Coordinates of C-alpha atoms in Angstrom, one line a residue:
M1 CA 26.4 -9.9 -7.5
A2 CA 23.6 -8.3 -5.6
A3 CA 24.2 -6.1 -2.6
I4 CA 23.3 -7.6 0.8
G5 CA 20.8 -4.8 1.6
T6 CA 18.8 -2.2 -0.1
R7 CA 19.5 0.8 2.2
G8 CA 23.3 0.9 2.2
T9 CA 25.7 3.6 1.1
V10 CA 27.8 1.0 -0.6
T11 CA 26.3 -0.3 -3.9
E12 CA 27.6 -2.3 -6.8
A13 CA 30.4 -0.6 -8.7
A14 CA 29.4 -0.2 -12.4
N15 CA 31.5 -1.8 -15.0
F16 CA 33.2 -3.9 -12.3
K17 CA 36.5 -5.4 -13.5
P18 CA 38.2 -7.3 -10.7
E19 CA 41.4 -7.7 -12.7
E20 CA 41.8 -3.9 -12.9
D21 CA 41.1 -3.6 -9.1
V22 CA 43.8 -6.3 -8.4
N23 CA 46.3 -4.3 -10.4
R24 CA 45.5 -1.1 -8.5
L25 CA 45.9 -2.9 -5.2
R26 CA 49.2 -4.4 -6.3
G27 CA 50.4 -1.0 -7.3
A28 CA 49.3 0.5 -4.0
M29 CA 51.5 -2.0 -2.1
K30 CA 54.6 -1.6 -4.3
G31 CA 57.7 0.2 -3.0
V32 CA 58.1 1.9 0.4
G33 CA 54.8 2.5 2.2
T34 CA 51.3 1.9 0.9
D35 CA 49.0 4.1 -1.2
E36 CA 46.2 4.1 1.3
A37 CA 44.0 6.3 -0.9
A38 CA 44.1 3.7 -3.7
V39 CA 43.2 0.9 -1.2
I40 CA 40.2 3.0 0.0
D41 CA 39.2 3.9 -3.5
V42 CA 39.0 0.2 -4.5
L43 CA 37.7 -1.6 -1.4
A44 CA 35.4 1.1 0.1
R45 CA 33.5 1.4 -3.2
R46 CA 32.8 -2.3 -3.9
T47 CA 30.2 -4.5 -2.4
V48 CA 31.0 -7.5 -0.2
A49 CA 30.4 -9.8 -3.2
Q50 CA 32.6 -7.8 -5.4
R51 CA 35.4 -7.8 -2.8
Q52 CA 35.2 -11.6 -2.6
R53 CA 35.7 -11.7 -6.3
I54 CA 38.7 -9.4 -6.1
K55 CA 40.2 -11.8 -3.5
E56 CA 39.7 -14.7 -5.8
V57 CA 41.2 -13.0 -8.8
Y58 CA 44.1 -11.8 -6.6
K59 CA 45.0 -15.3 -5.5
A60 CA 44.6 -16.7 -9.0
T61 CA 46.8 -14.1 -10.7
V62 CA 49.3 -13.3 -7.9
G63 CA 49.4 -16.7 -6.1
K64 CA 49.1 -15.0 -2.7
D65 CA 46.3 -14.1 -0.3
L66 CA 45.1 -10.5 -0.5
T67 CA 44.2 -10.3 3.2
E68 CA 47.6 -11.5 4.2
D69 CA 49.4 -9.1 1.9
L70 CA 47.4 -6.1 3.1
Q71 CA 47.8 -7.2 6.7
G72 CA 51.6 -7.0 6.2
E73 CA 51.3 -3.5 4.7
L74 CA 48.8 -1.8 7.0
T75 CA 48.7 -1.0 10.7
G76 CA 46.3 0.3 13.4
H77 CA 42.7 1.1 12.8
F78 CA 43.1 1.5 9.1
E79 CA 44.2 -2.2 9.0
E80 CA 41.2 -3.2 11.1
V81 CA 38.8 -1.4 8.7
V82 CA 40.3 -2.9 5.5
L83 CA 40.5 -6.4 6.9
G84 CA 36.9 -6.1 8.0
L85 CA 35.8 -5.0 4.5
L86 CA 37.4 -8.1 3.0
M87 CA 35.4 -10.5 5.2
T88 CA 31.9 -11.7 4.5
P89 CA 29.3 -10.4 7.0
P90 CA 29.0 -13.7 9.0
V91 CA 32.8 -14.1 9.2
Y92 CA 33.2 -10.4 10.3
D93 CA 30.6 -10.7 13.0
A94 CA 32.1 -14.0 14.2
S95 CA 35.5 -12.4 14.4
E96 CA 34.1 -9.4 16.3
L97 CA 32.5 -11.8 18.8
K98 CA 35.6 -13.8 19.1
N99 CA 37.8 -10.7 19.7
A100 CA 35.3 -9.5 22.3
M101 CA 35.8 -12.7 24.3
K102 CA 39.5 -13.2 23.7
G103 CA 42.0 -12.7 26.5
A104 CA 41.3 -11.0 29.9
G105 CA 38.0 -9.2 30.1
T106 CA 35.1 -9.1 27.7
E107 CA 33.9 -6.4 25.4
E108 CA 30.2 -6.8 26.3
A109 CA 29.2 -4.0 23.8
A110 CA 30.2 -6.2 20.8
L111 CA 28.2 -9.1 22.1
I112 CA 25.2 -6.9 22.7
D113 CA 25.4 -4.9 19.5
I114 CA 25.6 -8.0 17.3
L115 CA 23.3 -10.5 19.0
A116 CA 20.6 -8.0 19.8
S117 CA 20.4 -6.7 16.2
R118 CA 20.8 -9.6 13.8
T119 CA 18.0 -11.6 12.2
N120 CA 17.6 -15.3 12.8
A121 CA 19.2 -16.1 9.4
E122 CA 22.1 -13.8 10.2
I123 CA 22.7 -15.3 13.6
R124 CA 22.6 -18.9 12.2
A125 CA 25.2 -17.8 9.6
I126 CA 27.3 -16.2 12.3
T127 CA 27.2 -19.4 14.5
G128 CA 28.2 -21.5 11.5
A129 CA 31.1 -19.2 10.6
Y130 CA 32.2 -19.1 14.2
L131 CA 32.4 -22.9 14.5
K132 CA 34.2 -23.1 11.2
E133 CA 36.7 -20.4 12.0
Y134 CA 37.5 -21.2 15.6
G135 CA 36.6 -24.8 16.2
K136 CA 34.2 -24.1 19.1
S137 CA 30.6 -23.2 19.2
L138 CA 29.6 -19.5 19.9
E139 CA 27.4 -20.7 22.7
E140 CA 30.2 -22.5 24.4
D141 CA 32.4 -19.4 24.4
I142 CA 29.6 -17.2 25.6
E143 CA 28.9 -19.6 28.5
G144 CA 32.6 -19.6 29.3
D145 CA 33.1 -15.9 29.2
T146 CA 29.9 -14.4 30.7
S147 CA 27.8 -15.2 33.7
G148 CA 24.4 -14.9 35.3
M149 CA 21.3 -13.7 33.6
F150 CA 23.4 -11.7 31.0
K151 CA 24.8 -15.0 29.8
R152 CA 21.3 -16.6 29.6
V153 CA 20.0 -13.7 27.5
L154 CA 23.0 -13.9 25.1
V155 CA 22.6 -17.7 24.8
S156 CA 18.9 -17.2 24.1
L157 CA 19.7 -14.7 21.4
A158 CA 22.4 -17.0 19.9
T159 CA 19.8 -19.8 19.4
A160 CA 18.1 -17.7 16.7
G161 CA 14.8 -18.7 18.2
R162 CA 12.8 -15.5 17.8
D163 CA 9.4 -15.7 16.1
E164 CA 9.8 -13.7 12.9
S165 CA 6.2 -13.8 11.7
D166 CA 4.0 -10.7 11.6
T167 CA 1.2 -12.1 13.7
V168 CA 0.0 -10.2 16.7
N169 CA -2.0 -12.2 19.3
E170 CA -3.9 -9.5 21.1
A171 CA -4.8 -11.5 24.1
Q172 CA -1.2 -12.8 24.5
A173 CA 0.1 -9.3 24.1
V174 CA -2.0 -8.0 26.9
Q175 CA -1.0 -11.0 29.0
D176 CA 2.7 -10.5 28.2
A177 CA 2.5 -6.9 29.3
K178 CA 0.9 -7.9 32.6
D179 CA 3.5 -10.6 33.1
I180 CA 6.4 -8.2 32.6
Y181 CA 4.8 -5.7 34.9
A182 CA 4.2 -8.4 37.5
A183 CA 7.8 -9.5 37.1
G184 CA 9.2 -6.1 37.6
E185 CA 7.4 -2.9 38.8
A186 CA 4.7 -4.7 40.7
R187 CA 7.0 -6.8 43.0
W188 CA 10.0 -6.6 45.2
G189 CA 12.9 -7.7 43.2
T190 CA 12.8 -8.6 39.5
D191 CA 12.0 -11.9 37.7
E192 CA 14.4 -11.4 34.8
V193 CA 13.5 -14.7 33.3
K194 CA 10.0 -13.4 32.4
F195 CA 11.6 -10.4 30.6
L196 CA 13.9 -12.9 28.7
T197 CA 11.0 -15.1 27.7
V198 CA 9.0 -12.3 26.2
L199 CA 11.7 -10.0 24.8
C200 CA 13.9 -12.7 23.2
V201 CA 11.2 -14.9 21.7
R202 CA 8.2 -12.9 20.6
N203 CA 8.1 -11.3 17.1
R204 CA 8.6 -7.6 16.5
N205 CA 5.0 -6.6 15.7
H206 CA 3.7 -8.5 18.8
L207 CA 6.3 -6.9 21.0
L208 CA 5.5 -3.4 19.8
R209 CA 1.9 -4.1 20.8
V210 CA 3.1 -5.4 24.2
F211 CA 5.0 -2.2 24.8
Q212 CA 1.8 -0.2 24.1
E213 CA -0.1 -2.3 26.6
Y214 CA 2.7 -2.1 29.1
K215 CA 2.6 1.7 29.1
K216 CA -1.2 1.5 29.7
I217 CA -0.7 -0.8 32.7
S218 CA 2.4 0.8 34.3
G219 CA 2.3 4.4 33.1
R220 CA 5.9 4.0 31.9
E221 CA 7.7 3.1 28.7
I222 CA 9.3 -0.4 28.9
E223 CA 12.7 1.2 28.6
D224 CA 12.1 3.3 31.8
S225 CA 11.1 0.2 33.7
I226 CA 14.2 -1.7 32.5
K227 CA 16.4 1.1 33.7
R228 CA 14.6 1.1 37.1
E229 CA 14.6 -2.7 37.6
M230 CA 18.0 -3.7 36.2
S231 CA 21.6 -2.5 36.0
G232 CA 24.9 -3.2 34.2
T233 CA 25.1 -5.4 31.2
L234 CA 21.7 -7.0 31.8
E235 CA 20.1 -3.5 31.5
E236 CA 22.2 -2.8 28.5
V237 CA 21.2 -5.9 26.6
F238 CA 17.5 -5.6 27.3
L239 CA 17.5 -1.9 26.3
A240 CA 19.4 -2.8 23.1
I241 CA 16.8 -5.5 22.2
V242 CA 13.9 -3.0 22.8
K243 CA 15.6 -0.2 20.8
C244 CA 16.4 -2.6 17.9
L245 CA 12.8 -3.7 17.8
R246 CA 11.5 -0.2 17.8
N247 CA 14.0 1.4 15.4
K248 CA 17.2 -0.5 14.4
P249 CA 18.8 2.3 12.4
G250 CA 18.0 4.6 15.4
F251 CA 19.8 2.2 17.7
F252 CA 22.9 2.2 15.6
A253 CA 22.8 6.0 15.2
E254 CA 22.8 6.3 19.0
R255 CA 25.7 3.9 19.3
L256 CA 27.7 5.8 16.7
Y257 CA 27.0 9.1 18.5
K258 CA 28.0 7.8 21.9
S259 CA 31.1 6.2 20.4
M260 CA 32.3 9.6 19.2
K261 CA 31.1 11.8 22.0
G262 CA 32.8 12.5 25.3
L263 CA 36.3 11.7 26.4
G264 CA 38.0 9.7 23.6
T265 CA 36.5 7.7 20.8
T266 CA 35.2 4.1 21.2
D267 CA 37.1 3.0 18.1
T268 CA 35.9 -0.6 18.0
V269 CA 32.2 0.4 18.1
L270 CA 32.7 3.0 15.4
I271 CA 34.6 0.7 13.1
R272 CA 32.2 -2.3 13.7
I273 CA 29.1 -0.4 12.8
M274 CA 30.5 1.4 9.8
V275 CA 31.9 -1.8 8.3
A276 CA 28.9 -4.0 9.2
R277 CA 26.0 -1.7 8.2
A278 CA 27.5 0.0 5.2
E279 CA 25.7 -2.2 2.7
I280 CA 22.6 -2.8 4.7
D281 CA 21.0 0.3 6.2
M282 CA 23.6 3.1 6.5
L283 CA 21.3 5.5 4.6
D284 CA 18.7 5.0 7.3
I285 CA 21.3 5.3 10.1
K286 CA 22.5 8.6 8.6
A287 CA 18.9 9.9 8.5
E288 CA 18.3 8.9 12.1
F289 CA 21.6 10.5 13.2
L290 CA 20.6 13.8 11.6
K291 CA 17.1 13.7 13.1
A292 CA 18.4 12.9 16.6
Y293 CA 21.5 15.1 16.8
G294 CA 21.0 17.9 14.3
K295 CA 24.3 17.2 12.6
T296 CA 25.2 14.8 9.7
L297 CA 27.0 11.7 10.5
H298 CA 29.6 12.7 7.9
S299 CA 30.3 15.9 9.8
F300 CA 31.1 13.9 12.9
I301 CA 33.4 11.4 11.3
K302 CA 35.0 13.6 8.7
G303 CA 38.7 13.5 9.4
L304 CA 38.1 11.2 12.5
L305 CA 38.7 7.9 10.7
T306 CA 41.7 9.4 9.0
S307 CA 43.3 10.1 12.3
L308 CA 42.1 6.8 13.8
W309 CA 43.7 4.8 11.0
R310 CA 47.1 6.2 11.9
T311 CA 47.0 5.4 15.6

């Protein structure tokens, strides 16, 4: 029952006994109200694989679905967190994408955060889970809910077509940098397709080399040119791609900081990152947060989630 990552804050519980966890959860839901502390103590300290085993044992011994029982007991943001913890990563990401496109308006941040940061294998698992859960393809819903070049970038990312080799073609890297410069800073208007072709398809090592060459040619970081040449969601998605390529934990640290800073808290972003990355790279996200903002992530969210869960 291995963890899904090696840099997470959630690791396998020693001496794991799902039957005992089931009994604790049943006890937490008995009587008036719910013992939230007990629910947290069990589910937040188990890996995804261990939680799936708890769900299986619960259904076998109680004859009911654990997710449905907890859904009937919990409310608000606490419910969102707990239900998220009970899902496998592909199903959780698929549900976040579906919720982002459900009803009036679109939560573009969820589409960007997920599709710009996941590996090819993760995206293929997400698209499979999406089709199974909702009976429609992810691409179909993206095309129906977004528009323009932003839609084209998301569709490209959703194909899981990025080269994931480590190979750097020096001549191609120089040419890619020239092409991006010619498509943006060097002309009136911007050829966004060229940015898409390079940023959504080339591998990470190659693109890091492209960014170095781009700075030599233009005198600017690629991020600065994206900000100058684009706006709105297209700017946001291209910046997210570049930031994830440079430093994925740093990208999530910034997203967490911005979700908790300023007027109000962007609850959905905070919850999504804490649930999705807890078992993958949260140790690195915490380190990047401290380095960038001079405070621990724990100090920012201490007490915050407690208040959120009750709203």
